Amino acid sequence: MGGVHQKKKGLLESPDNLSGIIEEEGFSTLPISLFHGEQAGSLDAIHRDPFDRMLIAQAQCEGLELLTSDSIIPCPRH
């Protein structure tokens, strides 16, 4: 879990009860599947960051819209 690792290193701030807050707010988690991994592996070489690749792949596979303020994530090519 990258988020847990980043939190321990002091690079990420989040409440200790984040899963409870997510559930209370009506959101659900999206586990990473083999299908997501295969899609991430097939993305154009422009997508170099593995975490970004997985976010893009999950959005594509699940028909979701990826919202980010990260200008490094370019629009995926289909």
Short mmCIF file of N, CA and C in Angstrom, two decimals:
data_model
loop_
_atom_site.label_atom_id
_atom_site.label_comp_id
_atom_site.label_asym_id
_atom_site.label_seq_id
_atom_site.Cartn_x
_atom_site.Cartn_y
_atom_site.Cartn_z
N MET A 1 0.84 -1.19 0.00
CA MET A 1 0.00 0.00 0.00
C MET A 1 0.88 1.24 0.00
N GLY A 2 0.97 1.91 -1.12
CA GLY A 2 1.81 3.08 -1.26
C GLY A 2 1.44 4.21 -0.31
N GLY A 3 0.14 4.42 -0.09
CA GLY A 3 -0.30 5.49 0.79
C GLY A 3 0.16 5.29 2.21
N VAL A 4 0.10 4.06 2.69
CA VAL A 4 0.54 3.76 4.05
C VAL A 4 2.03 4.03 4.17
N HIS A 5 2.79 3.61 3.18
CA HIS A 5 4.24 3.82 3.17
C HIS A 5 4.55 5.32 3.17
N GLN A 6 3.86 6.07 2.35
CA GLN A 6 4.10 7.52 2.27
C GLN A 6 3.70 8.20 3.57
N LYS A 7 2.64 7.72 4.21
CA LYS A 7 2.20 8.31 5.47
C LYS A 7 3.26 8.09 6.55
N LYS A 8 3.81 6.87 6.60
CA LYS A 8 4.85 6.56 7.59
C LYS A 8 6.09 7.43 7.39
N LYS A 9 6.41 7.76 6.14
CA LYS A 9 7.58 8.58 5.84
C LYS A 9 7.29 10.07 6.02
N GLY A 10 6.05 10.42 6.36
CA GLY A 10 5.68 11.82 6.55
C GLY A 10 5.40 12.56 5.26
N LEU A 11 5.20 11.83 4.15
CA LEU A 11 4.96 12.45 2.86
C LEU A 11 3.47 12.62 2.54
N LEU A 12 2.63 12.01 3.37
CA LEU A 12 1.19 12.03 3.12
C LEU A 12 0.46 12.19 4.43
N GLU A 13 -0.45 13.13 4.48
CA GLU A 13 -1.27 13.31 5.68
C GLU A 13 -2.66 12.77 5.40
N SER A 14 -3.17 11.94 6.32
CA SER A 14 -4.53 11.44 6.22
C SER A 14 -4.99 11.01 7.61
N PRO A 15 -6.29 11.07 7.84
CA PRO A 15 -6.79 10.65 9.16
C PRO A 15 -6.56 9.16 9.38
N ASP A 16 -6.40 8.77 10.64
CA ASP A 16 -6.19 7.36 10.96
C ASP A 16 -7.40 6.50 10.59
N ASN A 17 -8.59 7.08 10.60
CA ASN A 17 -9.82 6.34 10.29
C ASN A 17 -10.31 6.60 8.87
N LEU A 18 -9.39 6.69 7.93
CA LEU A 18 -9.74 7.03 6.55
C LEU A 18 -10.77 6.06 5.96
N SER A 19 -10.62 4.74 6.20
CA SER A 19 -11.59 3.80 5.62
C SER A 19 -12.99 4.06 6.15
N GLY A 20 -13.10 4.38 7.41
CA GLY A 20 -14.41 4.68 7.98
C GLY A 20 -15.03 5.93 7.37
N ILE A 21 -14.21 6.94 7.17
CA ILE A 21 -14.68 8.19 6.55
C ILE A 21 -15.14 7.93 5.13
N ILE A 22 -14.38 7.15 4.38
CA ILE A 22 -14.74 6.82 3.00
C ILE A 22 -16.11 6.15 2.97
N GLU A 23 -16.31 5.19 3.86
CA GLU A 23 -17.59 4.48 3.92
C GLU A 23 -18.73 5.40 4.34
N GLU A 24 -18.49 6.23 5.36
CA GLU A 24 -19.51 7.17 5.84
C GLU A 24 -19.95 8.14 4.75
N GLU A 25 -19.02 8.53 3.89
CA GLU A 25 -19.32 9.49 2.83
C GLU A 25 -19.96 8.83 1.61
N GLY A 26 -20.13 7.51 1.64
CA GLY A 26 -20.81 6.82 0.55
C GLY A 26 -19.92 6.39 -0.59
N PHE A 27 -18.62 6.47 -0.39
CA PHE A 27 -17.68 6.02 -1.42
C PHE A 27 -17.37 4.55 -1.22
N SER A 28 -16.84 3.92 -2.24
CA SER A 28 -16.39 2.53 -2.11
C SER A 28 -14.97 2.43 -2.65
N THR A 29 -14.29 1.39 -2.23
CA THR A 29 -12.93 1.19 -2.71
C THR A 29 -12.95 0.44 -4.03
N LEU A 30 -11.87 0.54 -4.78
CA LEU A 30 -11.75 -0.16 -6.05
C LEU A 30 -10.48 -0.99 -6.02
N PRO A 31 -10.59 -2.28 -5.73
CA PRO A 31 -9.40 -3.13 -5.69
C PRO A 31 -8.74 -3.21 -7.07
N ILE A 32 -7.45 -3.44 -7.07
CA ILE A 32 -6.71 -3.62 -8.32
C ILE A 32 -6.85 -5.06 -8.77
N SER A 33 -7.26 -5.25 -10.02
CA SER A 33 -7.46 -6.59 -10.56
C SER A 33 -6.40 -6.89 -11.62
N LEU A 34 -6.33 -8.15 -12.01
CA LEU A 34 -5.44 -8.55 -13.09
C LEU A 34 -5.78 -7.80 -14.38
N PHE A 35 -7.08 -7.62 -14.64
CA PHE A 35 -7.53 -6.88 -15.81
C PHE A 35 -6.97 -5.45 -15.79
N HIS A 36 -6.99 -4.81 -14.63
CA HIS A 36 -6.44 -3.46 -14.50
C HIS A 36 -4.94 -3.48 -14.80
N GLY A 37 -4.24 -4.48 -14.27
CA GLY A 37 -2.80 -4.59 -14.52
C GLY A 37 -2.47 -4.77 -15.98
N GLU A 38 -3.26 -5.61 -16.65
CA GLU A 38 -3.04 -5.83 -18.09
C GLU A 38 -3.27 -4.54 -18.87
N GLN A 39 -4.31 -3.80 -18.50
CA GLN A 39 -4.60 -2.53 -19.17
C GLN A 39 -3.48 -1.53 -18.92
N ALA A 40 -2.99 -1.47 -17.69
CA ALA A 40 -1.90 -0.55 -17.36
C ALA A 40 -0.66 -0.87 -18.20
N GLY A 41 -0.41 -2.15 -18.41
CA GLY A 41 0.74 -2.57 -19.21
C GLY A 41 0.62 -2.25 -20.68
N SER A 42 -0.61 -2.03 -21.14
CA SER A 42 -0.81 -1.75 -22.56
C SER A 42 -0.88 -0.25 -22.88
N LEU A 43 -0.75 0.60 -21.87
CA LEU A 43 -0.81 2.04 -22.12
C LEU A 43 0.42 2.51 -22.89
N ASP A 44 0.27 3.61 -23.60
CA ASP A 44 1.37 4.20 -24.35
C ASP A 44 2.55 4.51 -23.43
N ALA A 45 3.74 4.54 -23.98
CA ALA A 45 4.97 4.79 -23.22
C ALA A 45 4.98 6.16 -22.55
N ILE A 46 4.12 7.06 -22.99
CA ILE A 46 4.07 8.40 -22.39
C ILE A 46 3.69 8.34 -20.91
N HIS A 47 2.98 7.29 -20.52
CA HIS A 47 2.57 7.09 -19.13
C HIS A 47 3.65 6.29 -18.42
N ARG A 48 4.58 6.94 -17.75
CA ARG A 48 5.74 6.25 -17.18
C ARG A 48 5.56 5.90 -15.71
N ASP A 49 4.87 6.71 -14.94
CA ASP A 49 4.72 6.46 -13.51
C ASP A 49 3.75 5.29 -13.29
N PRO A 50 4.19 4.23 -12.59
CA PRO A 50 3.33 3.04 -12.43
C PRO A 50 2.02 3.34 -11.70
N PHE A 51 2.05 4.23 -10.71
CA PHE A 51 0.83 4.56 -9.99
C PHE A 51 -0.14 5.30 -10.91
N ASP A 52 0.37 6.24 -11.69
CA ASP A 52 -0.47 6.96 -12.66
C ASP A 52 -1.06 5.98 -13.68
N ARG A 53 -0.23 5.05 -14.14
CA ARG A 53 -0.68 4.05 -15.12
C ARG A 53 -1.85 3.25 -14.55
N MET A 54 -1.76 2.87 -13.28
CA MET A 54 -2.83 2.08 -12.67
C MET A 54 -4.11 2.91 -12.53
N LEU A 55 -3.97 4.18 -12.14
CA LEU A 55 -5.16 5.04 -12.03
C LEU A 55 -5.85 5.18 -13.39
N ILE A 56 -5.06 5.42 -14.42
CA ILE A 56 -5.60 5.58 -15.77
C ILE A 56 -6.26 4.27 -16.22
N ALA A 57 -5.58 3.15 -15.98
CA ALA A 57 -6.11 1.85 -16.40
C ALA A 57 -7.42 1.53 -15.68
N GLN A 58 -7.48 1.77 -14.38
CA GLN A 58 -8.71 1.50 -13.64
C GLN A 58 -9.86 2.35 -14.17
N ALA A 59 -9.58 3.62 -14.43
CA ALA A 59 -10.62 4.49 -14.97
C ALA A 59 -11.12 3.97 -16.31
N GLN A 60 -10.20 3.56 -17.17
CA GLN A 60 -10.59 3.04 -18.49
C GLN A 60 -11.41 1.76 -18.34
N CYS A 61 -10.92 0.82 -17.54
CA CYS A 61 -11.58 -0.48 -17.39
C CYS A 61 -12.97 -0.38 -16.78
N GLU A 62 -13.11 0.53 -15.85
CA GLU A 62 -14.37 0.64 -15.10
C GLU A 62 -15.31 1.70 -15.66
N GLY A 63 -14.90 2.35 -16.75
CA GLY A 63 -15.74 3.39 -17.34
C GLY A 63 -15.89 4.60 -16.43
N LEU A 64 -14.81 4.92 -15.70
CA LEU A 64 -14.83 6.03 -14.76
C LEU A 64 -14.07 7.22 -15.33
N GLU A 65 -14.37 8.38 -14.82
CA GLU A 65 -13.67 9.59 -15.22
C GLU A 65 -12.61 9.88 -14.18
N LEU A 66 -11.37 10.04 -14.59
CA LEU A 66 -10.27 10.33 -13.68
C LEU A 66 -10.14 11.83 -13.52
N LEU A 67 -10.34 12.29 -12.30
CA LEU A 67 -10.21 13.71 -12.00
C LEU A 67 -8.93 13.90 -11.22
N THR A 68 -8.08 14.80 -11.67
CA THR A 68 -6.81 15.04 -11.00
C THR A 68 -6.35 16.47 -11.26
N SER A 69 -5.61 16.98 -10.31
CA SER A 69 -4.97 18.28 -10.54
C SER A 69 -3.52 18.08 -10.97
N ASP A 70 -3.13 16.83 -11.15
CA ASP A 70 -1.77 16.48 -11.55
C ASP A 70 -1.60 16.73 -13.04
N SER A 71 -0.87 17.77 -13.38
CA SER A 71 -0.69 18.11 -14.80
C SER A 71 0.25 17.14 -15.51
N ILE A 72 0.91 16.27 -14.75
CA ILE A 72 1.82 15.30 -15.35
C ILE A 72 1.05 14.17 -16.01
N ILE A 73 -0.18 13.90 -15.57
CA ILE A 73 -0.98 12.83 -16.16
C ILE A 73 -1.62 13.36 -17.43
N PRO A 74 -1.09 12.98 -18.58
CA PRO A 74 -1.68 13.44 -19.84
C PRO A 74 -2.92 12.62 -20.18
N CYS A 75 -3.69 13.12 -21.10
CA CYS A 75 -4.88 12.38 -21.54
C CYS A 75 -4.46 11.08 -22.19
N PRO A 76 -5.07 9.97 -21.75
CA PRO A 76 -4.70 8.69 -22.35
C PRO A 76 -5.18 8.58 -23.79
N ARG A 77 -4.41 7.88 -24.60
CA ARG A 77 -4.79 7.62 -25.98
C ARG A 77 -5.39 6.24 -26.03
N HIS A 78 -6.49 6.10 -26.71
CA HIS A 78 -7.17 4.79 -26.81
C HIS A 78 -6.77 4.10 -28.09
#
